[in-house]
PDB file of C-alpha atoms in Angstrom:
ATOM      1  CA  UNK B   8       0.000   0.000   0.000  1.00 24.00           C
ATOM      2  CA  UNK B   9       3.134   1.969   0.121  1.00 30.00           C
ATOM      3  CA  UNK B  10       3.153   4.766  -2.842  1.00 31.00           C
ATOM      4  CA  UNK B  11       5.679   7.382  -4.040  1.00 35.00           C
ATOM      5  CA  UNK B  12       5.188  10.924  -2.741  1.00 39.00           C
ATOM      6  CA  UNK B  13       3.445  12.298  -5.784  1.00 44.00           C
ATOM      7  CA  UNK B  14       0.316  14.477  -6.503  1.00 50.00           C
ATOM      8  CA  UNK B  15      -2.261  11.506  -6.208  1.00 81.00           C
ATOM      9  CA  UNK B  16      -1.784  10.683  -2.937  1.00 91.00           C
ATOM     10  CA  UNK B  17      -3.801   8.187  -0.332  1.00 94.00           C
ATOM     11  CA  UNK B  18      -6.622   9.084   1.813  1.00 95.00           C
ATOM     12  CA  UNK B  19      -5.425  11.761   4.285  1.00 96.00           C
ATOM     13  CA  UNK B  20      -2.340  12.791   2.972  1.00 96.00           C
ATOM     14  CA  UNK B  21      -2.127  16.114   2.023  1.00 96.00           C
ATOM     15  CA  UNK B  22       2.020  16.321   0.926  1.00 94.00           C
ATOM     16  CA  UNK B  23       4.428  13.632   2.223  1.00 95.00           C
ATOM     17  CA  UNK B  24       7.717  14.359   2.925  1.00 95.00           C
ATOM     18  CA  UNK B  25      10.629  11.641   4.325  1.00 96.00           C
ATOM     19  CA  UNK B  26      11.961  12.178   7.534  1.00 97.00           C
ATOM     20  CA  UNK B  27      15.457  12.511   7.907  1.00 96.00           C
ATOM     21  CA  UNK B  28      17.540  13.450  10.882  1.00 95.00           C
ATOM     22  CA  UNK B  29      19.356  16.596   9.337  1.00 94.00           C
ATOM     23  CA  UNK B  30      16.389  18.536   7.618  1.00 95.00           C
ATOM     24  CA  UNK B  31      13.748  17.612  10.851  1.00 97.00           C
ATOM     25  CA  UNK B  32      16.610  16.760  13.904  1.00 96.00           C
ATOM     26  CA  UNK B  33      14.654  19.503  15.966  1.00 96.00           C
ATOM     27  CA  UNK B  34      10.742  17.931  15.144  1.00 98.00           C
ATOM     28  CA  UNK B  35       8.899  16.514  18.013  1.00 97.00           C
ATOM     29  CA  UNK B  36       5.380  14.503  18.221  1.00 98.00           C
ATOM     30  CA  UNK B  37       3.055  15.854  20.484  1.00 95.00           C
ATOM     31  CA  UNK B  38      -0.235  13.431  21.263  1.00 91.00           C
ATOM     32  CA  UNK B  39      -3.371  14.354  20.005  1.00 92.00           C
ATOM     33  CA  UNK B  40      -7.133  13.306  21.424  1.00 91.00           C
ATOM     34  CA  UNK B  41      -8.584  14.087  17.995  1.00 93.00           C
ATOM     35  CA  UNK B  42      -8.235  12.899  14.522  1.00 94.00           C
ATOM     36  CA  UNK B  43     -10.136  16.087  12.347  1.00 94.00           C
ATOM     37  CA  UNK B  44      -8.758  14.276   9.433  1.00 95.00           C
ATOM     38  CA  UNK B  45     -11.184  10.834   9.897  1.00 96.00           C
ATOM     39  CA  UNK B  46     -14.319  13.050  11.149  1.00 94.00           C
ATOM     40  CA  UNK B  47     -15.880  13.806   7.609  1.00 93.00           C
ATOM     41  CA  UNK B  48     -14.964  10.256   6.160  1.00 95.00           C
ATOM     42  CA  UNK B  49     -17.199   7.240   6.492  1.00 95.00           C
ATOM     43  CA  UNK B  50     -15.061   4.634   4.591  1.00 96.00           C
ATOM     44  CA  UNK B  51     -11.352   3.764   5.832  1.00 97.00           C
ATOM     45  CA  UNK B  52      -9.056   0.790   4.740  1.00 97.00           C
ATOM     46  CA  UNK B  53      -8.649  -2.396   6.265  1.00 98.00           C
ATOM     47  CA  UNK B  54      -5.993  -5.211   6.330  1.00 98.00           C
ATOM     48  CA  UNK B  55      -6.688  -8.530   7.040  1.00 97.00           C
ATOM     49  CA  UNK B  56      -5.621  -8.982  10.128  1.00 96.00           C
ATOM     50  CA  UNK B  57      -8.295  -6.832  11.225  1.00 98.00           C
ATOM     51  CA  UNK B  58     -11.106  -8.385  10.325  1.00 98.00           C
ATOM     52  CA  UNK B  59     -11.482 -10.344  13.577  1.00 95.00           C
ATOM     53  CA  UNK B  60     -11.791  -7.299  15.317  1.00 95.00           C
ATOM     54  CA  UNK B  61     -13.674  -5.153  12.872  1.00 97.00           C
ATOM     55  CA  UNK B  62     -16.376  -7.662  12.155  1.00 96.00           C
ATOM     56  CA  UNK B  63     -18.139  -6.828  15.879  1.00 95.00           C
ATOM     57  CA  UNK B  64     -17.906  -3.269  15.636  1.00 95.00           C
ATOM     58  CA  UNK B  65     -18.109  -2.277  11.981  1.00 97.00           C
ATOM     59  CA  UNK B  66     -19.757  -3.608   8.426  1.00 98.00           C
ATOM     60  CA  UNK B  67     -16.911  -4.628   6.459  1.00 98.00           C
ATOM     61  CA  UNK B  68     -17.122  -3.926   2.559  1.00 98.00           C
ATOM     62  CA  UNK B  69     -15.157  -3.789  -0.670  1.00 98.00           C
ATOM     63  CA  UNK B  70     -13.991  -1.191  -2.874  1.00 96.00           C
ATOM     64  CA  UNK B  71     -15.585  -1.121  -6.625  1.00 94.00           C
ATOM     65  CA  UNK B  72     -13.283  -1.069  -9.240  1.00 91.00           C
ATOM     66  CA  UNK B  73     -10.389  -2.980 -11.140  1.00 89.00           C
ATOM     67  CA  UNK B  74      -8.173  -3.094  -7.601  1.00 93.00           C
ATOM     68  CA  UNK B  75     -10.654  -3.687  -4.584  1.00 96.00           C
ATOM     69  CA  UNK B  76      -9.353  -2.854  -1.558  1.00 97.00           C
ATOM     70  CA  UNK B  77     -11.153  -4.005   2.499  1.00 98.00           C
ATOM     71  CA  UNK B  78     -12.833  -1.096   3.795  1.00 98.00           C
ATOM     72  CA  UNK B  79     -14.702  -0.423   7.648  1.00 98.00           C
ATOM     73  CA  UNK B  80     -17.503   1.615   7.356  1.00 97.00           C
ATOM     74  CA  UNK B  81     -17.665   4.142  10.263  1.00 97.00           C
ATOM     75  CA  UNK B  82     -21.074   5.976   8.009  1.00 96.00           C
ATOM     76  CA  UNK B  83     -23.497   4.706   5.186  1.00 94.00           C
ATOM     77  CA  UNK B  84     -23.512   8.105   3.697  1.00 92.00           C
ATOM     78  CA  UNK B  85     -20.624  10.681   2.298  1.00 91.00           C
ATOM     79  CA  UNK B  86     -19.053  12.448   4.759  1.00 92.00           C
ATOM     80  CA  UNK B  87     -20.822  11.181   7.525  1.00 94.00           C
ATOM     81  CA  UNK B  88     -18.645   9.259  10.574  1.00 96.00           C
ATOM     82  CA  UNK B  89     -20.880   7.833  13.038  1.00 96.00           C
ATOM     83  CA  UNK B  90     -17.995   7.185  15.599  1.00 97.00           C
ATOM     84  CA  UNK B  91     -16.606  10.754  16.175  1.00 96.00           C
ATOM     85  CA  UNK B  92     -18.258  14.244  16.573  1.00 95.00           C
ATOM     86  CA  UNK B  93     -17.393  16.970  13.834  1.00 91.00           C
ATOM     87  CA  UNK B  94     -14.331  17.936  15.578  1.00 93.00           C
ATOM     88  CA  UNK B  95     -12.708  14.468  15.273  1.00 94.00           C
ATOM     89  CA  UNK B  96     -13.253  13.009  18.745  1.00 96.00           C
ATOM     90  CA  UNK B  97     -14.123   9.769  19.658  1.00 95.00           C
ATOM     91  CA  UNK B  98     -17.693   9.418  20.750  1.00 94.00           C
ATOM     92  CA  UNK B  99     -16.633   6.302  22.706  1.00 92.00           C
ATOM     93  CA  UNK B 100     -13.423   5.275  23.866  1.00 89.00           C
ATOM     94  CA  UNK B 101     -13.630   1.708  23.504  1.00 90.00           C
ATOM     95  CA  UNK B 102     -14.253   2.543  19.183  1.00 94.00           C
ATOM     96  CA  UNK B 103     -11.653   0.013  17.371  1.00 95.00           C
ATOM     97  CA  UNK B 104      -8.967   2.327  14.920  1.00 96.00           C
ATOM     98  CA  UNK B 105      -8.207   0.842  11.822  1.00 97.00           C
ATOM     99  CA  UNK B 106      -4.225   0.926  11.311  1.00 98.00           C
ATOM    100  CA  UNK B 107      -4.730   3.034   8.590  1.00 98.00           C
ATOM    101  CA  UNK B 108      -6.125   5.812  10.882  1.00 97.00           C
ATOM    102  CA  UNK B 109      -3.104   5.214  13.384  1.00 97.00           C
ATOM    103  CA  UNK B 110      -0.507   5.058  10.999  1.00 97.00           C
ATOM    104  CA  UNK B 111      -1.223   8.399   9.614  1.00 97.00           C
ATOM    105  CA  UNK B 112       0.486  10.867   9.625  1.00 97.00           C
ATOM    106  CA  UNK B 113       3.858   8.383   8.228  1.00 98.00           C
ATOM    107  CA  UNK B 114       4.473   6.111   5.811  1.00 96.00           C
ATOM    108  CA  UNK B 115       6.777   4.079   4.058  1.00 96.00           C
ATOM    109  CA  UNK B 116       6.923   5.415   0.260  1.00 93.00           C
ATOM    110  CA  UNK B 117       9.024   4.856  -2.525  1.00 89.00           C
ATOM    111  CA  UNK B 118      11.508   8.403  -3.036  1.00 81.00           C
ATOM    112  CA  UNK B 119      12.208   7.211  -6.517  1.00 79.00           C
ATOM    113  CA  UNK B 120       9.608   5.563  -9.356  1.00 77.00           C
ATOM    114  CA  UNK B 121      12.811   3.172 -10.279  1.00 76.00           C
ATOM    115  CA  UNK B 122      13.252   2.136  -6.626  1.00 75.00           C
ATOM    116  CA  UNK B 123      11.915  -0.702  -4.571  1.00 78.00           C
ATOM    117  CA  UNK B 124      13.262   0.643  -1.309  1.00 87.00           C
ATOM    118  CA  UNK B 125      11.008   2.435   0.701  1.00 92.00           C
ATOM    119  CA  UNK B 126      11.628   5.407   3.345  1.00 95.00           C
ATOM    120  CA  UNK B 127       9.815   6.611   6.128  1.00 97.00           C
ATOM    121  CA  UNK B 128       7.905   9.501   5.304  1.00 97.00           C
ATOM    122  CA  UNK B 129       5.183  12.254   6.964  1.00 97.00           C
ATOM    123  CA  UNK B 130       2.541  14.981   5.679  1.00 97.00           C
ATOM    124  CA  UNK B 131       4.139  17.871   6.995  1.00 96.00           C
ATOM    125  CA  UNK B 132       0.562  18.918   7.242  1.00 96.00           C
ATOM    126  CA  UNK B 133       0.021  17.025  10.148  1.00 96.00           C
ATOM    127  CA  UNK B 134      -0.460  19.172  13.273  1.00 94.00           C
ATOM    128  CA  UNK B 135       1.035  16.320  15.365  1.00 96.00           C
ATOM    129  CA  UNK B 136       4.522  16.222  13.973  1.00 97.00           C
ATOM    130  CA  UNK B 137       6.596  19.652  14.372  1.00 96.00           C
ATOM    131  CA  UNK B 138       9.543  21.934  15.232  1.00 96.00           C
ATOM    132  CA  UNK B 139       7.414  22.265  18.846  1.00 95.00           C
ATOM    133  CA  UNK B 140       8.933  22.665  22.119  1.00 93.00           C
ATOM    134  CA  UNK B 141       6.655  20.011  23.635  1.00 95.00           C
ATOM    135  CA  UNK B 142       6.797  16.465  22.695  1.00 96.00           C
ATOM    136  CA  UNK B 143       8.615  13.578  22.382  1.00 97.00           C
ATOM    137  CA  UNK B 144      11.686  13.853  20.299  1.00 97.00           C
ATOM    138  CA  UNK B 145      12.308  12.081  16.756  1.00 97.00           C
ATOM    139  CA  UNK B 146      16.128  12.619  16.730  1.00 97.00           C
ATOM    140  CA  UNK B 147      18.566  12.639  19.353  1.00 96.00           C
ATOM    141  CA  UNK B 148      22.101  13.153  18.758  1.00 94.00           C
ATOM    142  CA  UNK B 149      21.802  12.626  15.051  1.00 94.00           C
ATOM    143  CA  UNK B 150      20.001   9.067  15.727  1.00 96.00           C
ATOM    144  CA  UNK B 151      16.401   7.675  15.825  1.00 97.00           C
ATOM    145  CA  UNK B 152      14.745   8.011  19.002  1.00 97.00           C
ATOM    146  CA  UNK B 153      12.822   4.957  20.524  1.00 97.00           C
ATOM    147  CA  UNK B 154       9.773   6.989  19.594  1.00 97.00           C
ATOM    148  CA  UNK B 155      10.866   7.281  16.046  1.00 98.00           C
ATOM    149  CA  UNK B 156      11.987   3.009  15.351  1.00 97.00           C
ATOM    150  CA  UNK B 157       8.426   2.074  17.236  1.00 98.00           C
ATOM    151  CA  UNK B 158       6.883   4.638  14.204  1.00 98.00           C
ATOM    152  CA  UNK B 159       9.122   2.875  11.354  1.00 97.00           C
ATOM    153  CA  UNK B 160       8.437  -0.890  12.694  1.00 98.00           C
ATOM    154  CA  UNK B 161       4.432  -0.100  12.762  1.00 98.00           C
ATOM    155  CA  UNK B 162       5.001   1.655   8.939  1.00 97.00           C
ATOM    156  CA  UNK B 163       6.955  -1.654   7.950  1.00 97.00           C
ATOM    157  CA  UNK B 164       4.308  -4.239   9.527  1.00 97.00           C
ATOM    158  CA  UNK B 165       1.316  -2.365   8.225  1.00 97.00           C
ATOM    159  CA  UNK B 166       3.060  -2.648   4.828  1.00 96.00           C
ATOM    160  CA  UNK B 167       3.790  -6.586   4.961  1.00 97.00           C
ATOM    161  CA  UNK B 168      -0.382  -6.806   6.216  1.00 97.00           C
ATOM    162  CA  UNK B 169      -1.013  -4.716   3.048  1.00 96.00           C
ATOM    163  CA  UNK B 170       0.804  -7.152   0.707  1.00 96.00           C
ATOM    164  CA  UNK B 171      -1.075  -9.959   2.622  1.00 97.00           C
ATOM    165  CA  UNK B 172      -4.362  -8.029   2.007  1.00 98.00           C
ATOM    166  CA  UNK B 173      -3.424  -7.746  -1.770  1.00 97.00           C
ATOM    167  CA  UNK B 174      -2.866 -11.666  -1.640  1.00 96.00           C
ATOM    168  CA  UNK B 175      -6.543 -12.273  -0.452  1.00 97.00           C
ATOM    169  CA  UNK B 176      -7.912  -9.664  -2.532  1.00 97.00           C
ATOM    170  CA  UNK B 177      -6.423 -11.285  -5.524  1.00 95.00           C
ATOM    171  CA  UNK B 178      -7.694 -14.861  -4.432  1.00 95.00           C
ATOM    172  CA  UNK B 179     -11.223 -13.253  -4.150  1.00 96.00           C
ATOM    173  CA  UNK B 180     -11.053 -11.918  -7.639  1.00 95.00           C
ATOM    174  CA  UNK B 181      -9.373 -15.185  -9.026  1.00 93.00           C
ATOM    175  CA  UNK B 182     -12.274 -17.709  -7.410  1.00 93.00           C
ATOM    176  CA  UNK B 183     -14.981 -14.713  -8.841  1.00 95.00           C
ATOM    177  CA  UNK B 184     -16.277 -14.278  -5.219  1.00 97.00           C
ATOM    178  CA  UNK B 185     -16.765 -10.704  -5.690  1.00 97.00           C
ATOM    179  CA  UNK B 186     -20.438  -8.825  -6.471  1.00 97.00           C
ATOM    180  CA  UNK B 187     -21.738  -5.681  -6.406  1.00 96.00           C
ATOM    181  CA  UNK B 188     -23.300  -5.060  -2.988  1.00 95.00           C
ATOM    182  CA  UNK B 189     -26.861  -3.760  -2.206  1.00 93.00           C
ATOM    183  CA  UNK B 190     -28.809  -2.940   0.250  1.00 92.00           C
ATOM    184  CA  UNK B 191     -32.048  -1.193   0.991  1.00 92.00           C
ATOM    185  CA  UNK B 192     -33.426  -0.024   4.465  1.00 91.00           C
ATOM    186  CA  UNK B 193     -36.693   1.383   5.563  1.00 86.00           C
ATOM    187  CA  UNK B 194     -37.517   3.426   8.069  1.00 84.00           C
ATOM    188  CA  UNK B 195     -40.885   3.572   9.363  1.00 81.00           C
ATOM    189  CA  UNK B 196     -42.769   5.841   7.362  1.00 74.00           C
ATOM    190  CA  UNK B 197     -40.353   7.001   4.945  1.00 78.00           C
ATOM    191  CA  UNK B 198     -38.956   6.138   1.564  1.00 84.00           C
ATOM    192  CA  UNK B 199     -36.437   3.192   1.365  1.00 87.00           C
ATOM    193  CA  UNK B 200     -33.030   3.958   1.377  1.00 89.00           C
ATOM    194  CA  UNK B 201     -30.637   1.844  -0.872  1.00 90.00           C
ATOM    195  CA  UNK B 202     -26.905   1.591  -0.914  1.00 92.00           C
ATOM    196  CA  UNK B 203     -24.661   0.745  -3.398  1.00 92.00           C
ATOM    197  CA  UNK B 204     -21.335   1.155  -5.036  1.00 93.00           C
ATOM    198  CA  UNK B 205     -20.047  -1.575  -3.242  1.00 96.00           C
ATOM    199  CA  UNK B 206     -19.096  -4.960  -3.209  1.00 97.00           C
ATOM    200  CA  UNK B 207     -19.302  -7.913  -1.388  1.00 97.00           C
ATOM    201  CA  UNK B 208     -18.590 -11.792  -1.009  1.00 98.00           C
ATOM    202  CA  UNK B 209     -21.193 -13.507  -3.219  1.00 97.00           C
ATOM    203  CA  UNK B 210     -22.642 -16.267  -0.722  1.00 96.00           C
ATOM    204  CA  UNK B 211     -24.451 -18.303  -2.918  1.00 95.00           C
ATOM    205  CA  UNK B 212     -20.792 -18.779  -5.363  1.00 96.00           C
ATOM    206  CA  UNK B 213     -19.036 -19.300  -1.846  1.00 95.00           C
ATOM    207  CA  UNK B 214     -21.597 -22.461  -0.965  1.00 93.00           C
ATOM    208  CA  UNK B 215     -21.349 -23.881  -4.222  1.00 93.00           C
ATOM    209  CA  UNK B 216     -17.669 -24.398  -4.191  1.00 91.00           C
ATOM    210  CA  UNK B 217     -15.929 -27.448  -4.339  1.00 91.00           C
ATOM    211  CA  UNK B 218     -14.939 -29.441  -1.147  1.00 91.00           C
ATOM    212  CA  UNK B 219     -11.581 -29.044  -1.541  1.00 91.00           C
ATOM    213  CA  UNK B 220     -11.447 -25.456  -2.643  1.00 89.00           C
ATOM    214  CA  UNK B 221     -12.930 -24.908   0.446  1.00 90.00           C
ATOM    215  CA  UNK B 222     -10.700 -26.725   2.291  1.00 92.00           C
ATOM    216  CA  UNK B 223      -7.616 -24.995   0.757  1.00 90.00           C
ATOM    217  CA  UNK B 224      -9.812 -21.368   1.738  1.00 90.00           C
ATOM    218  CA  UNK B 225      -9.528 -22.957   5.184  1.00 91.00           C
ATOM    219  CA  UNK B 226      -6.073 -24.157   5.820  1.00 91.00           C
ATOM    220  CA  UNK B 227      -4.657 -20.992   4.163  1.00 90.00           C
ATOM    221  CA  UNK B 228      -6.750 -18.667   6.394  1.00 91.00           C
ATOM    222  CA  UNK B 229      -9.024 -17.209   3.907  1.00 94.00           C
ATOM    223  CA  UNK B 230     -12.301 -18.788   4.750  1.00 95.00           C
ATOM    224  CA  UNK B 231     -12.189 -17.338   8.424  1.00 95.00           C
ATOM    225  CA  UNK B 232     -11.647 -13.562   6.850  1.00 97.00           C
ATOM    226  CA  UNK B 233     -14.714 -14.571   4.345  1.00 97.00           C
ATOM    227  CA  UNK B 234     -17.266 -15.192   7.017  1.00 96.00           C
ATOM    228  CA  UNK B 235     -15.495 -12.042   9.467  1.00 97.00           C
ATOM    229  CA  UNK B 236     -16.902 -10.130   6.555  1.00 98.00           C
ATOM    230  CA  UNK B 237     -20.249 -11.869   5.824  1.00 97.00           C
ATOM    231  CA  UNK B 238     -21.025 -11.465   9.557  1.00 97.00           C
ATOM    232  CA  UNK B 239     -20.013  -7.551   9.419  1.00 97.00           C
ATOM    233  CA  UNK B 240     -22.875  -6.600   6.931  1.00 97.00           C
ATOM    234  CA  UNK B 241     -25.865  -7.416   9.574  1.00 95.00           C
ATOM    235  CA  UNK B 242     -24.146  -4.198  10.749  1.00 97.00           C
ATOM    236  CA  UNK B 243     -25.428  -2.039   8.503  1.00 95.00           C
ATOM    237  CA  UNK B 244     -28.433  -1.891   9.679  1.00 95.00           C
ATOM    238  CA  UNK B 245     -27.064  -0.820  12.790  1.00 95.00           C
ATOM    239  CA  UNK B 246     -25.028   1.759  11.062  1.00 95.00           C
ATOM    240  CA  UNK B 247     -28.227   3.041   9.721  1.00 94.00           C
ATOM    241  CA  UNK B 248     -29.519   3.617  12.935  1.00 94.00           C
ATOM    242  CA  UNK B 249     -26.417   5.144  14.428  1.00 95.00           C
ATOM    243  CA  UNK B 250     -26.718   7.676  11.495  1.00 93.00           C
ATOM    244  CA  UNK B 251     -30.664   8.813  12.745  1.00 92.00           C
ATOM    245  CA  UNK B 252     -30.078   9.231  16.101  1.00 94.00           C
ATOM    246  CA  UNK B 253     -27.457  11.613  15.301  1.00 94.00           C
ATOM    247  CA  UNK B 254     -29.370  13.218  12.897  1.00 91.00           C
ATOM    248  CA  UNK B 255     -27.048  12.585  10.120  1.00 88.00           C
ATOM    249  CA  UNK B 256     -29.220  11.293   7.750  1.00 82.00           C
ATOM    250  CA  UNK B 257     -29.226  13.177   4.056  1.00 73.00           C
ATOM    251  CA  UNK B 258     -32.277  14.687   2.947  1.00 60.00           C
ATOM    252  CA  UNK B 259     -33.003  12.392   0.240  1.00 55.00           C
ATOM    253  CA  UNK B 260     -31.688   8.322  -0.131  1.00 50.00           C
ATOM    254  CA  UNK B 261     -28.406   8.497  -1.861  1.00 51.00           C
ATOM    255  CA  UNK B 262     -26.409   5.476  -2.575  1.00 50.00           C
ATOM    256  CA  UNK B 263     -23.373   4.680  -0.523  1.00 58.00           C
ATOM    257  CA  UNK B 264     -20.237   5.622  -2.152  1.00 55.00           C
ATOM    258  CA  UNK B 265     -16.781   4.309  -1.161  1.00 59.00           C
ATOM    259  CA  UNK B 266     -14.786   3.825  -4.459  1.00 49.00           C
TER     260      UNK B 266
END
């Protein structure tokens, strides 16, 4: 999932920039309580590994288009996060993060198109990362603080879950498991509302598969993260009604949107 630093970049990155020890030897990280960044966006990435964990809390979906990525829905609508109020705080402490979310604002990118190593980089945009005079240091003495090898290890291990996400992605689209998602809600007294631009793990393809494709899904791991996300989407429902209590609904049904 790692990119170069280049005008198309990925959700929430506004510039990126790699760190280095002589251009940013004075930055600092001071700790936020808010993420303003996540508060108008109701779709965020997911790795695989997550799914476990996701699948209680959150409907999990996939990405339309020719490269599908995992997504957790935090709204059914655009712009709309059910889990934190319009300043970017968390309306319950005990809300799961997705990695993507807590690896921002770093990542490992590729400096050069004709490279495959990758550097730790930041969006200097960040208000968390900083020349401040609070903090915890990056640098010290011309060397990686503690602070700043904990940041590169979580960069390099949410990289090696994104190639294993790519992996299962690819075996979903290989074993055509993959259909366009829909789904239409109700509420009492008003017109339906139906979602789409999604997709989802076609159920009926998934029970008429051989025995021993099945069994391969199983030993390899895949067939657990199938059913994490088949569970997730009783969720939406939920999601729905998260989204009326706050009074977040749109004026007028509009299909969900997270392409």
């Amino acid at each position: 999932m790692a990119s170069a630093p280049q005008a198309q970049l990925p959700l929430f990155y506004n510039q990126l920039e790699p760190l280095s020890s002589a251009q940013h030897a004075d930055f600092r990280v001071r700790p936020s309580s808010t993420a303003p960044f996540l508060a108008n966006h109701h779709a965020v990435p997911l790795t695989v590994e997550e799914f476990p964990l996701v699948q209680r809390r959150m409907p999990i979906v996939f990405s339309v288009g020719d490269d599908p990525v995992p997504l957790a829905l935090m709204g059914l609508n655009e712009g709309v996060n059910t889990f934190l109020d319009a300043e970017g705080k968390l309306l319950d402490d005990e809300t799961y993060i997705p990695a993507y979310v807590r690896r921002y604002p770093y990542m490992l990118a590729r400096l050069r198109p004709d490279s495959e190593e990758l550097s730790l980089c930041f969006d200097p945009t960040s208000d968390t990362i900083g020349a401040f005079e609070e903090g915890e240091k990056l640098f010290e003495n011309g060397e990686p603080t503690e602070l700043t090898r904990g940041i590169l290890s979580f960069a390099e291990q949410f990289e090696q879950a994104g190639q294993r996400t790519s992996a299962f992605m690819a075996e979903l689209k290989e074993q055509g498991l993959l259909m366009d998602g829909e789904i239409s809600i109700q509420p009492e007294g008003a017109q339906p509302f139906v979602y789409r631009g999604f997709q989802m793990v076609d159920e009926a393809k998934l029970n008429e598969m051989r025995g021993d494709q099945l069994r391969k899904m199983q030993q390899s791991g895949m067939l657990p993260l199938v059913y994490a996300h088949l569970f997730s989407l009783s969720l939406m429902r939920d999601l729905f009604g998260k989204q009326m209590r706050q009074g977040k609904m749109p004026q007028q049904p509009v299909p969900l949107a997270v392409n």
